[in-house]
Amino acid sequence: MNSTMDDMSMIQQRHHMVVRELGEEIDLEIGHGVDESSFGQQTPLIGIPPQESSAEDHDESKSMVMVSQLVSDDNEFLKSQPAKRKKKVVKRWREEWADTYKWAYVDVKEGTARIFCSICREYGRKHRRNPYGNEGSRNMQMSALEEHNNSLLHKEALRLQMASKDKIIADKPVFVKALMSKTAGSIVEALLKRDPHEAEFIQYVQEVVHALERVISKNSGYVNTMERLLEPERMIIFRVPWTDDRGEMHVNRGYRVHFNQTLGPCRGGLRFNPSMNLSIAKFLGFQQTLKTALSPYRLGGASGGSDFDPKGKSDNEIMQFCKSFMDELYRYLGPDKDLPSEEMGVGTREMGFLYGQYRRLAGHSQGSFTGPRLNWSGSSLRTEATGYGLVFFAQLILADMNKELKGLRCVISGSGKIAMHVLEKLIAYGALPITVSDSKGYLVDEDGFDFMKLSFLRDIKSQHRTLRDYSKTYARSKYYEEAKPWNERCDIAFPCASLNEIDNSDAINLVNLGCRILIEGSNMPCTPEAVSVLRKANVLIAPSIAAGTGGVVAGELELKECNLNWAPEDFESKLQEAMKQTYQRALKAAVDFGYQKESPEALVHGAVISAFLTIANGMSEQGCV
């Protein structure tokens, strides 16, 4: 029993061991007469009683396999264990200690949690134990480290590590949830065998498959349809060479994934960010495919971008990169093929450079690269559409509850185009938005933002200043470094920043602080654990494939109605009608498959079901595509 609990205690902290800064103090807890060391206990989760938490974790331990992180929350048992003495690790050994566990991950083998070597996929006693041993003397500790490093298992892992060009990222969790039906589980199993390292794509596919369980159980033929759908129609990967202002040459990697064109030509964003990879491109392309299928228009889905970072680059350097990027991509673009739109790291400036090179290479100006430049392309309200659409969607939800936005406290993450337009529309409807955030922290104004404060925030962003400068002008506001806005009391949350920005503890904070509705503005903003917490607390989640269709609607209005001089009232009226249609389609699909309209899962599952059935019917009609 002691050995099992020590294993679980080590597993509980394994993820943190991988991502710790080497300059931090590391505590090793040394037990009495145990073969292996265990590490510090995790802080109990706020708002979840110990007994309930223990029971839930016991159930989840049977139904969840984790490829890189497994969290245990057995607080009652840990409290009953004898006290353990601590010993600090010597500074000069910290780097060796971190490297030892850098290539470890957690999996369950025959019902027992094990620490495996990430490269050779094997486990052994020497890999599970603390490399510094259980004894206190320096010689004994170093002997244990040498024993570990000299083991055949670890030597083979190091050999393969050196031979591998692509290092494995051990701190990116991939959860494989047990599904109710074996047929649905087979879809995820096949995906894990084919693309085991694509964490973001696998995470989103699991969400979709979970939402489709009732659909698949009624018609097992959809398993084959889903397997075909999950393989993109076309994946383009190319190099992007460019020259900086000093004349030095650089190379980045470009991506464009045409995920599915069953319903029509592709639409989807371009993202320029150092984290961009094929997994993220596939995840975004799949999500865009479902989003366009749920919209009032018949369109396909695509996504792409590059690991290029536009931050800190001059206009000339960005232009050089965009021209090189389009030199390769232009042959795959066109109004009847694929038209890209703005995404993270790609704004008006980047879209202008990309469109200029596309027009030059293609020899025509057909098609519209979305962006607010009336003199060459795009509707004047294109950038507002996604943010406004999120607020309109929140209104539809509240209307069904006989409530309105006026006076409700809203927390927003991010301070980009989407977040700012959400903020603008919330102010217009009398809500009380109190936060925005950036990569370094978040800003809270308890008095709420108004149009004057919004204008000041936009000036700060346009001048590339920090949100901290806002507090110098408005004394009642405060900027919190290295923190997220989910620590503030609110009625509605609008995550508009980044992928997986709301984790388990953030979700618990939101629940405890009164949040009852979460509108997804960013792509997949919640981790699987966070989603579980929110659903158990009956927090209604509006998925981004439904709430975020405003951008799709605006892009198609540009092309189909060719009206470049929209009056704001006319544009908003059309956008509101499109959002209403999307909302109603999602709810109808949920009710058709037995979900209660008031259920926190209704919108999430209904949106996926409606979008999937639309695509599946098209694929069936078109044969083997």
Coordinates of C-alpha atoms in Angstrom, one line a residue:
M1 CA 0.0 0.0 0.0
N2 CA 2.8 2.4 0.9
S3 CA 4.5 1.6 -2.5
T4 CA 1.4 2.4 -4.4
M5 CA 0.7 5.7 -2.7
D6 CA 4.3 6.7 -3.1
D7 CA 4.0 6.0 -6.8
M8 CA 0.9 8.2 -7.0
S9 CA 2.4 11.0 -5.0
M10 CA 5.4 11.0 -7.3
I11 CA 3.0 11.0 -10.3
Q12 CA 1.0 13.9 -8.8
Q13 CA 4.1 16.1 -9.0
R14 CA 5.8 14.7 -12.2
H15 CA 4.5 17.4 -14.5
H16 CA 5.7 20.1 -12.2
M17 CA 9.1 18.5 -12.0
V18 CA 9.4 18.8 -15.8
V19 CA 8.5 22.4 -16.0
R20 CA 10.2 23.8 -12.8
E21 CA 12.8 26.5 -13.3
L22 CA 16.2 25.1 -12.3
G23 CA 16.8 28.1 -10.1
E24 CA 14.0 27.2 -7.7
E25 CA 14.3 25.3 -4.5
I26 CA 13.2 21.6 -4.8
D27 CA 12.0 19.8 -1.8
L28 CA 12.5 16.0 -1.6
E29 CA 10.3 14.4 1.1
I30 CA 11.9 11.3 2.5
G31 CA 9.7 8.7 4.1
H32 CA 10.5 6.2 6.8
G33 CA 11.5 2.8 5.4
V34 CA 10.0 3.3 1.9
D35 CA 11.8 2.2 -1.2
E36 CA 11.0 5.3 -3.2
S37 CA 10.7 9.0 -2.3
S38 CA 7.5 10.9 -2.6
F39 CA 7.1 14.6 -3.3
G40 CA 5.2 17.4 -1.7
Q41 CA 1.4 17.1 -1.4
Q42 CA -0.8 19.1 -3.7
T43 CA -2.9 21.9 -2.3
P44 CA -6.5 20.8 -1.9
L45 CA -8.9 22.1 -4.5
I46 CA -11.0 25.0 -3.3
G47 CA -14.7 24.4 -3.3
I48 CA -14.6 20.6 -3.6
P49 CA -15.2 18.7 -0.4
P50 CA -12.5 16.1 0.4
Q51 CA -14.8 13.2 0.4
E52 CA -16.5 14.0 -2.9
S53 CA -13.2 14.7 -4.5
S54 CA -11.7 11.4 -3.3
A55 CA -14.7 9.5 -4.7
E56 CA -14.6 11.3 -8.0
D57 CA -10.8 10.8 -8.4
H58 CA -11.3 7.1 -7.6
D59 CA -13.8 6.8 -10.5
E60 CA -11.7 8.8 -12.9
S61 CA -8.6 6.8 -12.2
K62 CA -10.4 3.8 -13.7
S63 CA -11.6 5.7 -16.8
M64 CA -8.7 7.9 -17.8
V65 CA -5.2 7.1 -19.2
M66 CA -2.8 9.9 -19.3
V67 CA 0.2 9.9 -21.6
S68 CA 2.1 12.7 -19.9
Q69 CA 0.3 13.8 -16.6
L70 CA -1.8 12.1 -14.0
V71 CA -3.3 14.1 -11.1
S72 CA -4.3 12.4 -7.9
D73 CA -6.3 14.2 -5.2
D74 CA -6.7 11.7 -2.4
N75 CA -6.5 14.3 0.4
E76 CA -8.0 12.2 3.2
F77 CA -5.5 9.4 2.9
L78 CA -2.5 11.7 2.6
K79 CA -3.5 13.6 5.7
S80 CA -3.4 10.3 7.7
Q81 CA 0.2 9.5 6.6
P82 CA 3.0 10.0 9.1
A83 CA 4.9 13.3 8.8
K84 CA 7.9 13.3 6.5
R85 CA 11.1 15.1 6.9
K86 CA 12.4 17.3 4.0
K87 CA 15.9 17.7 2.6
K88 CA 17.0 20.4 0.2
V89 CA 18.7 19.3 -3.0
V90 CA 22.2 20.7 -3.5
K91 CA 22.2 23.5 -6.1
R92 CA 24.8 22.1 -8.4
W93 CA 22.8 18.9 -8.8
R94 CA 19.6 20.5 -9.8
E95 CA 20.2 20.5 -13.5
E96 CA 21.1 16.8 -13.4
W97 CA 18.0 16.0 -11.4
A98 CA 15.8 17.9 -13.9
D99 CA 17.4 16.2 -16.9
T100 CA 16.9 12.8 -15.3
Y101 CA 13.1 13.2 -15.4
K102 CA 12.9 15.3 -18.5
W103 CA 12.1 12.3 -20.7
A104 CA 9.6 10.6 -18.4
Y105 CA 5.8 10.3 -18.8
V106 CA 3.0 8.6 -16.9
D107 CA 0.9 5.7 -18.1
V108 CA -1.2 3.0 -16.5
K109 CA 0.1 -0.6 -16.9
E110 CA -2.3 -3.4 -15.8
G111 CA -4.1 -1.0 -13.5
T112 CA -0.9 0.4 -11.9
A113 CA 0.4 3.9 -12.6
R114 CA 4.0 3.7 -13.9
I115 CA 6.7 6.2 -14.9
F116 CA 7.8 5.3 -18.4
C117 CA 10.8 6.5 -20.5
S118 CA 9.4 8.8 -23.2
I119 CA 11.7 7.4 -25.9
C120 CA 11.9 3.7 -25.4
R121 CA 8.4 3.5 -24.0
E122 CA 9.4 1.1 -21.2
Y123 CA 9.4 1.3 -17.4
G124 CA 11.6 0.0 -14.7
R125 CA 12.3 0.4 -11.0
K126 CA 15.3 2.6 -11.6
H127 CA 13.1 5.0 -13.6
R128 CA 10.5 5.2 -10.9
R129 CA 12.8 6.0 -8.0
N130 CA 14.2 9.3 -6.9
P131 CA 17.7 9.5 -8.4
Y132 CA 19.1 10.9 -5.2
G133 CA 18.1 7.9 -3.1
N134 CA 16.4 7.8 0.3
E135 CA 19.5 8.3 2.4
G136 CA 20.7 11.7 3.5
S137 CA 24.5 11.5 2.8
R138 CA 25.9 13.1 -0.3
N139 CA 27.8 10.0 -1.3
M140 CA 24.7 7.8 -1.1
Q141 CA 22.7 10.3 -3.1
M142 CA 25.2 10.5 -5.9
S143 CA 25.6 6.7 -6.0
A144 CA 21.8 6.4 -6.5
L145 CA 22.0 9.0 -9.4
E146 CA 24.8 7.1 -11.0
E147 CA 23.0 3.8 -10.6
H148 CA 20.0 5.3 -12.4
N149 CA 21.9 6.8 -15.2
N150 CA 23.9 3.6 -15.8
S151 CA 20.9 1.4 -16.1
L152 CA 20.4 -0.1 -19.5
L153 CA 17.0 1.3 -19.8
H154 CA 18.1 4.9 -19.3
K155 CA 21.2 4.5 -21.5
E156 CA 19.1 3.4 -24.3
A157 CA 16.7 6.3 -23.8
L158 CA 19.6 8.7 -23.9
R159 CA 21.1 7.1 -27.0
L160 CA 17.8 7.5 -28.8
Q161 CA 17.4 11.0 -27.5
M162 CA 20.7 12.1 -29.0
A163 CA 19.8 10.4 -32.3
S164 CA 16.4 12.0 -32.5
K165 CA 16.1 15.3 -34.4
D166 CA 12.8 16.1 -32.8
K167 CA 12.8 16.3 -29.0
I168 CA 9.7 15.1 -27.3
I169 CA 7.9 17.7 -25.2
A170 CA 7.1 15.9 -22.0
D171 CA 5.1 18.7 -20.3
K172 CA 2.2 18.6 -22.9
P173 CA -0.6 16.4 -21.5
V174 CA -2.7 14.2 -23.8
F175 CA -5.7 12.7 -22.1
V176 CA -7.4 9.6 -23.4
K177 CA -10.9 9.5 -21.8
A178 CA -12.8 6.3 -21.6
L179 CA -16.0 6.6 -23.7
M180 CA -19.4 5.1 -23.1
S181 CA -19.3 3.1 -26.3
K182 CA -16.5 1.0 -27.8
T183 CA -17.3 2.1 -31.3
A184 CA -16.7 5.8 -30.3
G185 CA -13.5 4.7 -28.5
S186 CA -12.2 3.0 -31.6
I187 CA -12.0 6.4 -33.4
V188 CA -9.7 7.8 -30.7
E189 CA -7.6 4.6 -30.6
A190 CA -7.0 4.8 -34.3
L191 CA -6.0 8.4 -34.0
L192 CA -3.6 7.8 -31.2
K193 CA -1.9 5.1 -33.2
R194 CA -1.6 7.3 -36.3
D195 CA -0.7 10.7 -34.7
P196 CA 0.4 10.0 -31.1
H197 CA 2.2 13.3 -30.5
E198 CA -0.4 15.7 -31.9
A199 CA -1.6 16.8 -28.4
E200 CA -3.9 19.7 -29.5
F201 CA -5.5 17.8 -32.3
I202 CA -6.1 14.7 -30.1
Q203 CA -7.6 16.8 -27.3
Y204 CA -10.1 18.4 -29.6
V205 CA -11.0 15.2 -31.4
Q206 CA -11.9 13.7 -28.0
E207 CA -14.2 16.6 -27.2
V208 CA -15.9 16.1 -30.6
V209 CA -16.2 12.3 -30.3
H210 CA -17.6 12.6 -26.7
A211 CA -20.3 15.0 -28.1
L212 CA -21.1 12.5 -30.9
E213 CA -21.5 9.4 -28.7
R214 CA -25.3 9.3 -28.9
V215 CA -25.1 9.9 -32.7
I216 CA -22.7 7.0 -33.2
S217 CA -24.6 4.7 -31.0
K218 CA -27.7 5.1 -33.2
N219 CA -25.7 4.7 -36.4
S220 CA -22.4 2.8 -36.3
G221 CA -21.8 3.7 -39.9
Y222 CA -20.8 7.2 -38.7
V223 CA -17.6 5.7 -37.3
N224 CA -16.2 5.2 -40.8
T225 CA -17.4 8.7 -41.8
M226 CA -15.6 10.2 -38.8
E227 CA -12.4 8.3 -39.5
R228 CA -12.4 9.7 -43.1
L229 CA -13.3 13.2 -41.8
L230 CA -10.4 13.2 -39.3
E231 CA -7.8 12.8 -42.1
P232 CA -7.4 16.2 -43.8
E233 CA -7.8 16.4 -47.5
R234 CA -4.5 18.3 -48.0
M235 CA -1.7 19.2 -45.7
I236 CA 0.9 21.6 -47.1
I237 CA 4.2 22.1 -45.3
F238 CA 6.8 24.3 -46.7
R239 CA 9.9 26.4 -45.9
V240 CA 9.8 30.2 -45.7
P241 CA 13.2 31.8 -46.2
W242 CA 13.5 35.5 -45.6
T243 CA 16.1 38.2 -45.0
D244 CA 16.2 40.6 -42.0
D245 CA 17.2 44.2 -42.0
R246 CA 20.9 43.3 -41.3
G247 CA 21.0 41.1 -44.4
E248 CA 21.0 37.8 -42.4
M249 CA 19.0 34.9 -43.8
H250 CA 16.4 33.0 -41.8
V251 CA 14.1 30.1 -42.4
N252 CA 10.7 29.3 -40.9
R253 CA 8.1 26.6 -41.5
G254 CA 4.8 27.3 -43.2
Y255 CA 1.6 25.3 -42.9
R256 CA -1.8 25.2 -44.6
V257 CA -4.3 22.4 -43.9
H258 CA -7.3 22.1 -46.2
F259 CA -9.3 20.0 -43.8
N260 CA -12.5 19.4 -45.6
Q261 CA -14.2 20.9 -48.6
T262 CA -17.4 18.7 -48.8
L263 CA -19.7 21.7 -48.3
G264 CA -17.7 24.2 -50.3
P265 CA -14.4 26.1 -50.7
C266 CA -12.2 26.4 -47.6
R267 CA -12.2 29.3 -45.2
G268 CA -9.9 29.7 -42.2
G269 CA -7.3 31.8 -40.5
L270 CA -3.5 32.2 -40.7
R271 CA -1.6 32.3 -37.4
F272 CA 2.0 33.6 -37.0
N273 CA 3.2 32.4 -33.7
P274 CA 6.4 30.5 -32.4
S275 CA 4.1 27.7 -31.0
M276 CA 2.5 27.0 -34.4
N277 CA 2.9 23.4 -35.6
L278 CA 1.1 20.8 -37.6
S279 CA -1.0 19.6 -34.6
I280 CA -2.3 23.1 -34.0
A281 CA -3.0 23.6 -37.7
K282 CA -5.0 20.4 -37.9
F283 CA -6.9 21.2 -34.7
L284 CA -7.8 24.7 -36.0
G285 CA -8.7 23.3 -39.4
F286 CA -11.0 20.7 -37.9
Q287 CA -12.6 23.2 -35.7
Q288 CA -13.1 25.6 -38.6
T289 CA -14.7 22.8 -40.6
L290 CA -17.3 22.3 -37.9
K291 CA -17.8 26.1 -37.5
T292 CA -18.4 26.7 -41.2
A293 CA -20.8 23.7 -41.3
L294 CA -22.8 25.2 -38.4
S295 CA -23.0 28.6 -40.0
P296 CA -25.7 29.6 -42.5
Y297 CA -23.2 29.2 -45.4
R298 CA -22.0 26.1 -47.2
L299 CA -18.2 26.2 -46.8
G300 CA -15.3 24.0 -46.0
G301 CA -12.6 24.5 -43.3
A302 CA -8.9 25.3 -43.3
S303 CA -6.2 26.7 -41.2
G304 CA -2.5 27.4 -41.3
G305 CA 0.3 29.8 -40.6
S306 CA 3.9 29.7 -39.5
D307 CA 6.2 29.5 -36.5
F308 CA 7.4 33.0 -37.4
D309 CA 7.1 35.6 -34.6
P310 CA 6.1 39.1 -35.8
K311 CA 6.8 40.6 -32.4
G312 CA 9.9 42.9 -32.5
K313 CA 10.2 42.7 -36.3
S314 CA 10.2 45.8 -38.5
D315 CA 7.6 46.4 -41.2
N316 CA 10.2 45.6 -43.9
E317 CA 11.1 42.3 -42.2
I318 CA 7.4 41.3 -41.9
M319 CA 6.8 42.3 -45.5
Q320 CA 9.8 40.1 -46.6
F321 CA 8.5 37.2 -44.7
C322 CA 4.9 37.6 -46.0
K323 CA 6.0 37.8 -49.6
S324 CA 8.1 34.6 -49.2
F325 CA 5.2 32.8 -47.4
M326 CA 2.8 33.7 -50.2
D327 CA 5.3 32.7 -52.9
E328 CA 4.6 29.1 -52.0
L329 CA 1.0 29.3 -50.8
Y330 CA -0.6 31.4 -53.6
R331 CA -1.1 28.4 -55.9
Y332 CA -3.5 26.8 -53.4
L333 CA -5.6 29.9 -52.9
G334 CA -8.6 31.5 -54.7
P335 CA -12.3 32.3 -54.2
D336 CA -13.3 28.8 -55.2
K337 CA -10.4 27.1 -53.4
D338 CA -9.3 28.8 -50.1
L339 CA -9.4 32.3 -48.8
P340 CA -7.4 33.0 -45.6
S341 CA -8.4 35.4 -42.8
E342 CA -6.7 37.0 -39.8
E343 CA -5.8 35.0 -36.8
M344 CA -3.2 35.3 -33.9
G345 CA -0.2 37.3 -35.0
V346 CA -1.8 38.2 -38.4
G347 CA -3.5 41.6 -38.5
T348 CA -4.3 44.3 -41.1
R349 CA -0.6 44.9 -41.9
E350 CA 0.2 41.2 -42.5
M351 CA -2.9 40.6 -44.5
G352 CA -2.1 43.6 -46.7
F353 CA 1.4 42.3 -47.5
L354 CA 0.0 38.8 -48.1
Y355 CA -2.8 40.0 -50.4
G356 CA -0.4 42.3 -52.4
Q357 CA 1.9 39.4 -53.2
Y358 CA -1.0 37.1 -54.0
R359 CA -2.5 39.6 -56.4
R360 CA 0.9 40.0 -58.1
L361 CA 1.6 36.3 -58.5
A362 CA -2.0 35.2 -59.4
G363 CA -2.4 38.0 -61.9
H364 CA -5.8 39.0 -60.7
S365 CA -7.6 40.4 -57.7
Q366 CA -10.5 38.0 -57.4
G367 CA -11.3 36.9 -53.9
S368 CA -11.1 38.7 -50.6
F369 CA -8.4 38.4 -48.0
T370 CA -10.3 39.6 -44.9
G371 CA -9.2 42.9 -43.4
P372 CA -10.6 46.4 -42.8
R373 CA -9.2 48.0 -46.0
L374 CA -12.1 49.3 -48.0
N375 CA -9.8 50.4 -50.8
W376 CA -8.6 46.9 -51.6
S377 CA -10.8 44.3 -49.8
G378 CA -13.0 43.5 -46.9
S379 CA -16.0 44.8 -45.1
S380 CA -15.6 47.8 -42.8
L381 CA -16.9 45.8 -39.9
R382 CA -15.1 42.6 -40.6
T383 CA -12.8 42.7 -37.5
E384 CA -15.7 43.5 -35.2
A385 CA -17.8 40.6 -36.3
T386 CA -16.3 37.9 -34.2
G387 CA -16.3 39.9 -31.0
Y388 CA -19.8 41.3 -31.5
G389 CA -21.0 37.8 -32.4
L390 CA -19.9 36.5 -29.0
V391 CA -21.9 39.1 -27.2
F392 CA -25.0 38.5 -29.4
F393 CA -24.7 34.8 -28.6
A394 CA -24.6 35.6 -24.9
Q395 CA -27.7 37.6 -25.3
L396 CA -29.5 34.7 -26.9
I397 CA -28.6 32.5 -24.0
L398 CA -29.7 35.0 -21.4
A399 CA -33.0 35.7 -23.3
D400 CA -33.9 32.0 -22.8
M401 CA -33.3 32.5 -19.1
N402 CA -35.4 35.7 -19.0
K403 CA -32.4 37.7 -18.2
E404 CA -30.4 40.5 -19.9
L405 CA -26.8 41.6 -20.0
K406 CA -27.3 44.9 -18.3
G407 CA -25.5 45.1 -14.9
L408 CA -23.9 41.7 -15.2
R409 CA -20.2 41.4 -14.2
C410 CA -18.1 40.1 -17.1
V411 CA -14.5 39.0 -17.1
I412 CA -12.5 39.0 -20.4
S413 CA -9.1 37.5 -21.1
G414 CA -6.9 38.9 -23.9
S415 CA -6.6 42.4 -25.2
G416 CA -6.5 41.8 -29.0
K417 CA -9.1 42.4 -31.7
I418 CA -11.7 40.0 -30.4
A419 CA -11.4 40.9 -26.7
M420 CA -11.6 44.7 -27.4
H421 CA -14.7 44.3 -29.5
V422 CA -16.3 42.1 -26.9
L423 CA -15.5 44.8 -24.4
E424 CA -17.0 47.5 -26.7
K425 CA -20.3 45.7 -27.2
L426 CA -20.7 44.8 -23.5
I427 CA -20.3 48.4 -22.6
A428 CA -22.9 49.3 -25.2
Y429 CA -25.4 46.9 -23.7
G430 CA -24.9 48.1 -20.1
A431 CA -22.9 45.2 -18.8
L432 CA -20.0 45.7 -16.4
P433 CA -16.8 44.3 -18.0
I434 CA -14.0 44.5 -15.4
T435 CA -10.9 42.8 -16.8
V436 CA -8.6 42.5 -19.8
S437 CA -5.3 40.7 -19.9
D438 CA -2.0 40.2 -21.8
S439 CA 0.8 37.7 -21.7
K440 CA 2.3 39.1 -18.5
G441 CA -0.8 39.4 -16.3
Y442 CA -4.3 41.0 -16.1
L443 CA -5.8 44.4 -15.4
V444 CA -9.0 44.7 -13.3
D445 CA -11.1 47.9 -12.9
E446 CA -13.8 47.3 -10.2
D447 CA -15.7 50.4 -11.5
G448 CA -16.0 48.7 -14.9
F449 CA -14.7 49.9 -18.3
D450 CA -16.6 52.6 -20.2
F451 CA -16.1 54.0 -23.7
M452 CA -13.5 56.6 -22.5
K453 CA -11.5 53.9 -20.7
L454 CA -11.8 51.6 -23.8
S455 CA -10.4 54.4 -26.0
F456 CA -7.5 54.7 -23.5
L457 CA -6.9 50.9 -23.6
R458 CA -6.8 51.0 -27.4
D459 CA -4.2 53.8 -27.3
I460 CA -2.1 51.8 -25.0
K461 CA -2.2 48.7 -27.3
S462 CA -1.6 50.7 -30.4
Q463 CA 1.6 52.3 -28.8
H464 CA 2.7 48.8 -27.7
R465 CA 2.7 49.8 -24.1
T466 CA 1.9 47.6 -21.2
L467 CA -1.6 47.4 -19.6
R468 CA 0.1 48.4 -16.3
D469 CA 0.1 52.0 -17.6
Y470 CA -3.7 52.0 -17.3
S471 CA -3.3 51.9 -13.5
K472 CA -1.2 55.0 -13.5
T473 CA -4.2 57.0 -14.8
Y474 CA -7.1 55.1 -13.1
A475 CA -6.1 54.7 -9.4
R476 CA -8.9 52.2 -8.5
S477 CA -7.7 49.7 -11.1
K478 CA -4.9 47.2 -10.4
Y479 CA -2.6 45.1 -12.6
Y480 CA -1.7 41.6 -11.4
E481 CA 1.5 40.1 -12.8
E482 CA 1.8 36.4 -13.7
A483 CA -2.0 35.9 -13.0
K484 CA -5.1 35.3 -15.0
P485 CA -8.5 37.1 -14.7
W486 CA -10.4 34.0 -13.4
N487 CA -9.8 35.1 -9.8
E488 CA -12.4 37.8 -10.1
R489 CA -16.1 37.6 -9.1
C490 CA -18.2 37.4 -12.3
D491 CA -21.5 36.3 -13.9
I492 CA -20.1 35.6 -17.4
A493 CA -16.6 34.7 -18.6
F494 CA -15.3 35.5 -22.1
P495 CA -11.9 33.7 -22.6
C496 CA -10.5 35.4 -25.7
A497 CA -6.7 34.9 -25.3
S498 CA -5.2 31.5 -26.0
L499 CA -5.5 27.7 -26.2
N500 CA -6.1 25.9 -22.8
E501 CA -6.0 29.2 -20.9
I502 CA -8.5 27.9 -18.3
D503 CA -7.1 24.9 -16.3
N504 CA -8.6 22.9 -13.5
S505 CA -7.9 25.4 -10.7
D506 CA -9.1 28.4 -12.9
A507 CA -12.4 26.5 -13.5
I508 CA -12.8 26.0 -9.7
N509 CA -12.2 29.7 -9.1
L510 CA -14.8 30.6 -11.7
V511 CA -17.4 28.4 -10.1
N512 CA -16.7 29.6 -6.6
L513 CA -16.8 33.2 -7.7
G514 CA -20.3 33.0 -9.3
C515 CA -19.7 32.4 -13.0
R516 CA -22.7 30.7 -14.6
I517 CA -22.0 31.2 -18.3
L518 CA -18.7 30.8 -20.3
I519 CA -18.6 32.1 -23.9
E520 CA -15.6 30.7 -25.8
G521 CA -13.9 33.5 -27.8
S522 CA -10.6 31.7 -28.2
N523 CA -10.1 28.3 -29.7
M524 CA -10.5 25.5 -27.1
P525 CA -9.8 27.7 -24.1
C526 CA -10.5 25.1 -21.5
T527 CA -8.5 22.0 -20.6
P528 CA -10.4 18.7 -20.3
E529 CA -10.2 18.9 -16.5
A530 CA -11.6 22.4 -16.6
V531 CA -14.5 21.4 -18.8
S532 CA -15.3 18.6 -16.3
V533 CA -15.4 21.0 -13.4
L534 CA -17.6 23.5 -15.2
R535 CA -20.1 20.9 -16.3
K536 CA -20.4 19.4 -12.9
A537 CA -21.1 22.9 -11.5
N538 CA -23.8 23.4 -14.2
V539 CA -21.9 26.3 -15.9
L540 CA -23.3 26.7 -19.4
I541 CA -20.5 26.7 -22.0
A542 CA -21.1 28.3 -25.4
P543 CA -18.6 26.5 -27.7
S544 CA -16.4 28.6 -30.1
I545 CA -17.7 26.7 -33.2
A546 CA -21.1 28.3 -32.4
A547 CA -20.4 31.5 -30.6
G548 CA -17.5 32.4 -32.9
T549 CA -19.3 32.1 -36.2
G550 CA -19.4 35.9 -36.6
G551 CA -16.2 36.0 -38.5
V552 CA -17.4 33.4 -41.0
V553 CA -20.7 35.3 -41.5
A554 CA -18.9 38.6 -42.1
G555 CA -16.5 37.1 -44.6
E556 CA -19.3 35.6 -46.7
L557 CA -21.4 38.7 -46.6
E558 CA -18.4 40.5 -48.2
L559 CA -18.2 38.0 -51.1
K560 CA -21.8 37.2 -51.7
E561 CA -23.5 40.5 -51.3
C562 CA -20.5 42.6 -52.5
N563 CA -21.5 45.5 -50.3
L564 CA -18.4 47.3 -49.1
N565 CA -20.2 50.2 -47.4
W566 CA -22.3 48.5 -44.7
A567 CA -24.2 50.8 -42.4
P568 CA -23.4 49.5 -38.9
E569 CA -27.1 48.9 -38.2
D570 CA -27.6 46.8 -41.3
F571 CA -24.4 44.8 -40.7
E572 CA -25.3 44.1 -37.0
S573 CA -28.8 43.2 -38.0
K574 CA -27.6 40.5 -40.4
L575 CA -25.0 39.3 -37.9
Q576 CA -27.6 39.0 -35.2
E577 CA -29.9 37.0 -37.5
A578 CA -27.0 34.6 -38.4
M579 CA -26.1 34.1 -34.8
K580 CA -29.7 33.4 -33.9
Q581 CA -29.9 30.7 -36.7
T582 CA -26.7 29.1 -35.4
Y583 CA -28.0 29.1 -31.8
Q584 CA -31.3 27.5 -32.8
R585 CA -29.6 24.8 -34.9
A586 CA -27.3 23.8 -32.0
L587 CA -30.2 23.6 -29.5
K588 CA -32.5 21.7 -31.9
A589 CA -29.8 19.1 -32.5
A590 CA -29.2 18.7 -28.8
V591 CA -32.9 18.2 -28.1
D592 CA -33.3 15.7 -31.0
F593 CA -30.7 13.5 -29.3
G594 CA -32.1 13.7 -25.8
Y595 CA -30.3 16.6 -24.2
Q596 CA -32.3 18.9 -22.0
K597 CA -32.3 22.5 -23.3
E598 CA -31.1 23.7 -19.9
S599 CA -28.3 21.2 -19.7
P600 CA -24.8 22.6 -19.5
E601 CA -23.9 20.2 -22.3
A602 CA -26.7 21.1 -24.6
L603 CA -25.0 23.8 -26.7
V604 CA -21.6 22.1 -26.8
H605 CA -23.0 18.7 -27.9
G606 CA -25.8 20.2 -30.1
A607 CA -23.3 22.4 -32.0
V608 CA -21.0 19.5 -32.8
I609 CA -23.9 17.1 -33.7
S610 CA -25.5 19.6 -36.1
A611 CA -22.2 20.4 -37.8
F612 CA -21.1 16.8 -38.1
L613 CA -24.5 15.6 -39.5
T614 CA -24.4 18.3 -42.1
I615 CA -20.9 17.3 -43.2
A616 CA -21.6 13.6 -43.0
N617 CA -24.7 13.8 -45.2
G618 CA -22.6 15.7 -47.8
M619 CA -19.9 13.1 -47.7
S620 CA -22.4 10.3 -48.1
E621 CA -24.0 12.0 -51.1
Q622 CA -20.6 12.6 -52.8
G623 CA -19.4 9.0 -52.4
C624 CA -16.0 8.0 -51.3
V625 CA -14.5 11.4 -50.5

